Every structure is written in C-alpha cells, then in structure tokens.
Amino acid sequence: MSIMGISEMMDRSMLIFKKRFGQFTLFSLLYGIIIFILNNFLSVPLFFTMTLVPAEYAVFLALLITFILLVILCFSFSIGIINITMQDINSTKVSLGNIIGNSIKDTPKAVAVIIINFLIFLPITAVYAFLLYAFYNFTNTLFFISLESRLSEIIFIVILVALIILADIIIVAYLGFTFFCVFLIVEEKSGIIASIKKSFWLIKNDIRRVFWSLFVFQITVLSLYASLMSFLISATFIIMIIFVKLLETEYILLGMLVIPIYFLITIVSTVIMFISFELANIMSSLLCYNQKFRKEGYDIILRLMEIEKRKRGINQ
C-alpha cells in the first residue's frame, strides 16, 4: 500500500466495503439496536426535562440536545467503521464483539474531542453568525428595498448561495478535523490532546488537498444517496400504481397495503443511509492513512511489518 489519489481512495473504499460487507452489516445492525434502546431509554427523561423548561425555549433545547446526541452517536459509529477498515490496512483481524466494545470504550474520548474542537471552531462560527446577521439587516435596508425587484432577487440569491457554501465549508472542516482526531484515538490509541495536536500536524501544509478530498467524498456519497433514494421513490411509486390498477375497487386492501409499504420504505431508506455513511467513513479513514503515509512514511512501516510476518512464517 502506498500514497493514493482521490479516485484510488474511493476505489479502495468500495473494495473494502465489498470484502467486509458482512462485518459492516452486522455491526450496523447491532449498533442500530443499541441506538434504538438508548433512544427509548433517554426519551422519557428528555420529555420530562422539556416540561420543566419554558415553552419558548423547549423546542430549541430539544433540537440542540437531539443534534448533540446525533453527532456523538455518529462519531461513536465511526469508531466501529474505523476498526473494521483498519483490518485491511494493518492486516489484522478484529472480532465483532471487540469492534463494538472499542466503539463504546472510545466514545468518551470522542465526545471530549467533539467539545474541544467545537470551542476551537467557535470564533469561526461567531464570524459566520455575524455575517448571517449582517445579511438579514442588509435585506431590510432602504437601499436593498429600493432596488429594482429583479436586481434585488439576484443579489439576494448570490449572497444566500455564498453563505450556504461557506456554511458547508465550515461544517466539512469541523467534521473532517474531528474525524482525524477520532481516527488517531482509535488507530494509535492516542490521548485527547495528543490526537488534536497530531491532527494539526497531519493536515498542516496539506489543508487544500485534505479539504478537497473531503469535499469530493461528500459530493460522491451524497450523489450515491440521492440516486438510491430516487430509485426507491420511483420504484415505490410504480408499485403503488400497479396495485391501484389491480385493486381498483378493493379500497380496504389498498388501505392495508399502506402500512407494509411504509415500513418497507423506512427499512430500505435506513439501509441506504447506513451504506452511505459507512462509505463516507471508509473514505475518510483512508484519507487519514494517506496523510500518515505522506507525513511519516507509515506505508513503509506496514511493508516492513508484512515482510517480517512472512519471514516468521517461513522460519516456522
């Protein structure tokens, strides 16, 4: 294994996904059950907490807590995907039980990294919030209101698109850097601060290359997700038309079909989401390895380890 380009990383990701499909599937299924149990366990205290908060803040607090839990669960899930991907890079074998155990064990460190990185990115977020506020005020100025309607619409759309792109850049940068930290926690058993410091070192002088890779991965995975979801919606629509044609007057039977079709769509869309998320994590893991290859010659170390294993095998 050696330094890879973006296309090579994506191709290798597909090969790893195919090779470890069973392990990815079982891990996703078991982790999904754990998330379902936690969701039901936490929903009751969360509901009672909402009743104690004034109504105007309850919705905001609920959304904030949901977002935080979602980020934590996503990175906890990522730890498992990194563990599975590591097997192909380091030529090792890890049992499913150990993968789930490592995901749970390393989650507190991941949570600490998420919080610290949030604080690191807070000034950038504050600047972006100021830009949003300035944009809102600008749209209410006499200058903007007095503009010809067509021109004001063009200016509004251009600025809005620019702000959306900027938001995406900030989100990708935050998630990408945090993923690097979590990757080092898993791969090198690094501490919280050590993983953040080394992530800076791995990315330093390669920010454009790393960000461009993450952006391409994002577009690729989102395109795949959109394509599969479009196919699912189209297939569902066709199936519904066929059933309507066949059961024109059987309204009760048609009504009974709604629930199983809904559950089928829910299950398939969840599977598509997991597949997309797994591929994104595999690609990001390979990007982290790629930076290790560039900065510390880790690919040479892997080759030497492989040669050493072969020598031991011959001697035995």
XYZ file of C-alpha atoms in Angstrom:
316
model
C 0.000 0.000 0.000
C 1.276 3.475 -0.894
C 0.133 7.101 -1.204
C -3.216 7.247 -3.031
C -5.058 9.794 -5.146
C -8.734 10.635 -4.536
C -10.019 8.124 -7.126
C -7.765 5.399 -5.686
C -9.109 6.049 -2.184
C -12.701 5.800 -3.427
C -11.961 2.594 -5.378
C -10.205 1.080 -2.357
C -13.174 2.087 -0.178
C -15.559 0.132 -2.418
C -13.264 -2.912 -2.314
C -13.070 -2.784 1.496
C -16.842 -2.371 1.722
C -17.420 -5.411 -0.521
C -14.807 -7.510 1.292
C -16.087 -6.650 4.783
C -19.770 -6.350 3.833
C -20.861 -8.979 6.363
C -18.999 -7.314 9.220
C -20.255 -3.853 8.266
C -23.826 -5.178 8.095
C -23.700 -6.996 11.452
C -22.032 -4.034 13.157
C -24.631 -1.610 11.757
C -27.463 -3.908 12.823
C -26.164 -4.433 16.365
C -25.240 -0.778 16.787
C -28.650 0.213 15.432
C -30.275 -1.933 18.158
C -28.076 -0.269 20.807
C -29.059 3.187 19.500
C -32.757 2.167 19.495
C -32.512 1.030 23.145
C -30.680 4.212 24.173
C -33.226 6.329 22.311
C -36.125 4.748 24.207
C -34.205 4.884 27.485
C -33.396 8.606 27.127
C -36.679 9.776 25.589
C -38.620 9.698 28.906
C -36.180 11.844 30.992
C -35.770 14.150 27.971
C -39.559 14.595 27.782
C -39.799 15.447 31.492
C -36.892 17.878 31.144
C -38.776 19.668 28.352
C -41.820 20.118 30.617
C -39.665 21.977 33.169
C -38.363 24.458 30.576
C -40.429 27.483 29.377
C -42.305 26.704 26.158
C -40.370 29.265 24.060
C -37.067 27.509 24.882
C -38.306 23.903 24.895
C -38.192 23.401 21.106
C -34.722 24.978 20.804
C -33.397 22.872 23.713
C -34.908 19.687 22.262
C -33.307 20.364 18.867
C -29.945 21.184 20.485
C -29.921 18.005 22.612
C -31.000 15.911 19.603
C -28.235 17.424 17.457
C -25.567 16.830 20.136
C -26.677 13.217 20.654
C -26.746 12.662 16.883
C -23.160 13.959 16.489
C -21.957 11.786 19.401
C -23.692 8.671 18.031
C -22.348 9.322 14.519
C -18.761 9.550 15.738
C -19.266 6.555 18.025
C -20.472 4.624 14.982
C -17.472 5.953 13.021
C -15.133 4.397 15.603
C -16.524 0.969 14.698
C -16.148 1.612 10.955
C -12.534 2.727 11.508
C -11.860 -0.501 13.451
C -13.236 -2.595 10.581
C -11.293 -0.611 7.943
C -8.055 -0.926 9.948
C -8.053 -4.683 9.374
C -7.373 -4.256 5.662
C -4.632 -1.684 6.167
C -2.808 -3.299 9.089
C -3.520 -6.910 8.006
C -5.139 -7.726 11.348
C -8.348 -9.419 12.473
C -10.776 -7.928 14.987
C -13.898 -9.710 16.243
C -17.290 -8.022 16.073
C -17.502 -8.032 19.876
C -14.194 -6.161 20.152
C -15.297 -3.678 17.490
C -18.479 -2.843 19.430
C -16.509 -2.788 22.702
C -13.937 -0.395 21.230
C -16.721 1.841 19.896
C -18.256 2.152 23.364
C -14.860 2.445 25.136
C -13.505 5.207 22.853
C -16.753 7.214 22.744
C -15.942 9.341 25.876
C -12.663 10.441 24.242
C -14.562 11.201 21.017
C -17.066 13.309 22.998
C -14.201 15.285 24.584
C -12.662 15.871 21.134
C -16.039 16.997 19.733
C -16.392 19.571 22.543
C -12.775 20.859 22.317
C -12.954 21.163 18.523
C -16.259 22.984 18.843
C -14.525 25.522 21.091
C -11.650 25.778 18.571
C -14.133 26.466 15.756
C -16.288 28.781 17.916
C -14.652 32.041 16.674
C -15.243 30.945 13.053
C -18.858 30.090 13.925
C -19.259 33.502 15.609
C -17.959 35.271 12.477
C -20.413 33.275 10.344
C -23.282 34.162 12.706
C -22.299 37.842 12.367
C -22.371 37.504 8.554
C -25.871 35.999 8.756
C -26.991 38.860 10.996
C -25.431 41.417 8.619
C -27.147 39.744 5.657
C -30.511 39.875 7.461
C -30.035 43.569 8.264
C -28.912 44.310 4.692
C -32.131 42.816 3.245
C -34.113 45.227 5.434
C -32.196 48.376 4.479
C -33.779 51.103 2.365
C -31.017 50.622 -0.227
C -31.919 46.954 -0.757
C -35.681 47.576 -0.697
C -35.361 50.455 -3.215
C -33.523 48.280 -5.754
C -35.314 47.041 -8.853
C -37.033 43.742 -7.956
C -35.092 41.606 -10.466
C -31.732 43.002 -9.290
C -32.611 42.592 -5.596
C -33.588 38.949 -6.228
C -30.255 38.250 -7.978
C -28.250 39.912 -5.154
C -30.273 38.003 -2.533
C -29.737 34.623 -4.265
C -25.995 35.221 -4.858
C -25.349 36.193 -1.221
C -27.536 33.348 0.072
C -25.722 30.759 -2.075
C -22.351 32.165 -0.917
C -23.456 31.850 2.731
C -24.667 28.266 2.178
C -21.328 27.312 0.558
C -19.449 28.976 3.423
C -21.572 27.055 5.960
C -20.779 23.795 4.151
C -17.032 24.628 4.184
C -17.131 25.267 7.950
C -19.121 22.064 8.631
C -16.850 19.913 6.427
C -13.750 21.447 8.046
C -15.083 20.799 11.567
C -16.278 17.250 10.889
C -13.143 16.417 8.876
C -10.739 17.655 11.558
C -12.747 15.928 14.303
C -12.692 12.701 12.284
C -8.883 12.918 12.049
C -8.732 13.227 15.866
C -11.112 10.295 16.409
C -9.165 8.230 13.859
C -5.924 8.772 15.827
C -7.673 7.874 19.092
C -8.690 4.547 17.510
C -5.647 3.763 15.346
C -2.844 4.957 17.626
C -4.663 4.798 20.992
C -3.789 8.491 21.383
C -4.995 10.689 24.186
C -7.404 13.566 23.604
C -4.862 16.420 23.396
C -2.279 14.238 21.596
C -4.817 13.352 18.887
C -5.708 17.028 18.337
C -2.025 18.046 18.129
C -1.158 15.248 15.706
C -4.238 16.006 13.567
C -2.963 19.573 13.164
C 0.430 18.180 12.172
C -1.032 15.705 9.652
C -3.168 18.363 7.979
C -0.649 21.227 8.153
C 0.672 22.272 4.703
C -1.908 19.931 3.113
C -5.104 21.764 4.046
C -6.243 22.316 0.447
C -5.588 18.698 -0.561
C -7.329 17.296 2.531
C -10.307 19.645 2.249
C -10.699 18.971 -1.480
C -10.650 15.217 -0.808
C -13.313 15.580 1.902
C -15.427 17.759 -0.404
C -15.207 15.192 -3.239
C -16.128 12.387 -0.798
C -19.097 14.430 0.381
C -20.368 15.063 -3.158
C -19.827 11.402 -4.145
C -21.637 9.966 -1.115
C -24.497 12.470 -1.308
C -24.892 11.738 -5.043
C -24.976 7.998 -4.314
C -27.518 8.530 -1.532
C -29.694 10.774 -3.734
C -29.553 8.255 -6.632
C -30.530 5.302 -4.437
C -33.314 7.277 -2.746
C -34.632 8.456 -6.132
C -34.683 4.841 -7.314
C -36.514 3.798 -4.127
C -39.140 6.546 -4.501
C -39.624 5.757 -8.212
C -39.920 2.014 -7.543
C -42.430 2.644 -4.725
C -44.483 4.928 -6.963
C -44.570 2.290 -9.744
C -45.543 -0.462 -7.291
C -48.352 1.727 -5.908
C -49.675 2.395 -9.430
C -49.634 -1.352 -10.211
C -51.576 -2.147 -7.014
C -54.078 0.651 -7.692
C -54.664 -0.781 -11.192
C -55.039 -4.338 -9.885
C -57.196 -3.433 -6.870
C -59.274 -0.608 -8.288
C -62.356 -1.179 -6.152
C -60.717 -3.014 -3.245
C -60.265 0.062 -1.078
C -59.806 -1.907 2.139
C -56.959 -3.968 0.638
C -55.361 -0.805 -0.740
C -55.549 0.770 2.709
C -53.994 -2.323 4.283
C -51.038 -2.097 1.874
C -50.098 1.412 3.016
C -48.566 0.315 6.349
C -46.340 -2.530 4.994
C -45.161 -0.321 2.107
C -44.378 2.477 4.578
C -42.341 0.091 6.760
C -40.566 -1.297 3.684
C -39.614 2.235 2.555
C -38.415 3.074 6.090
C -36.229 -0.061 6.287
C -34.740 0.354 2.794
C -34.086 4.095 3.282
C -32.367 3.320 6.615
C -30.181 0.710 4.871
C -29.278 3.250 2.167
C -28.388 5.820 4.844
C -26.140 3.305 6.674
C -24.407 2.257 3.431
C -23.737 5.904 2.504
C -22.443 6.710 5.992
C -20.211 3.623 6.041
C -18.669 4.506 2.666
C -18.057 8.091 3.813
C -16.272 6.781 6.914
C -14.161 4.273 4.947
C -13.081 7.022 2.522
C -12.264 9.377 5.403
C -10.275 6.612 7.164
C -8.227 6.031 4.006
C -7.627 9.791 3.770
C -6.232 9.725 7.327
C -3.986 6.791 6.419
C -2.927 8.634 3.270
C -1.769 11.588 5.361
C 0.156 9.203 7.635
C 1.809 7.765 4.518
C 2.773 11.268 3.349
C 3.966 12.680 6.665
C 5.539 9.739 8.492
C 6.067 7.051 5.852
C 3.587 4.724 7.537
C 3.197 2.738 4.296
C 6.898 1.775 4.507
C 6.393 0.663 8.126
C 3.457 -1.522 7.009
C 5.567 -3.088 4.264
C 8.394 -3.859 6.714
C 5.867 -5.407 9.122
C 4.482 -7.530 6.283
C 7.999 -8.713 5.332
C 8.690 -9.560 8.990
C 5.488 -11.627 9.175
C 6.427 -13.537 6.036
C 9.910 -14.254 7.413
C 8.408 -15.604 10.629
C 6.041 -17.768 8.591
C 8.917 -19.202 6.526
C 11.042 -19.867 9.632
C 8.177 -21.683 11.319
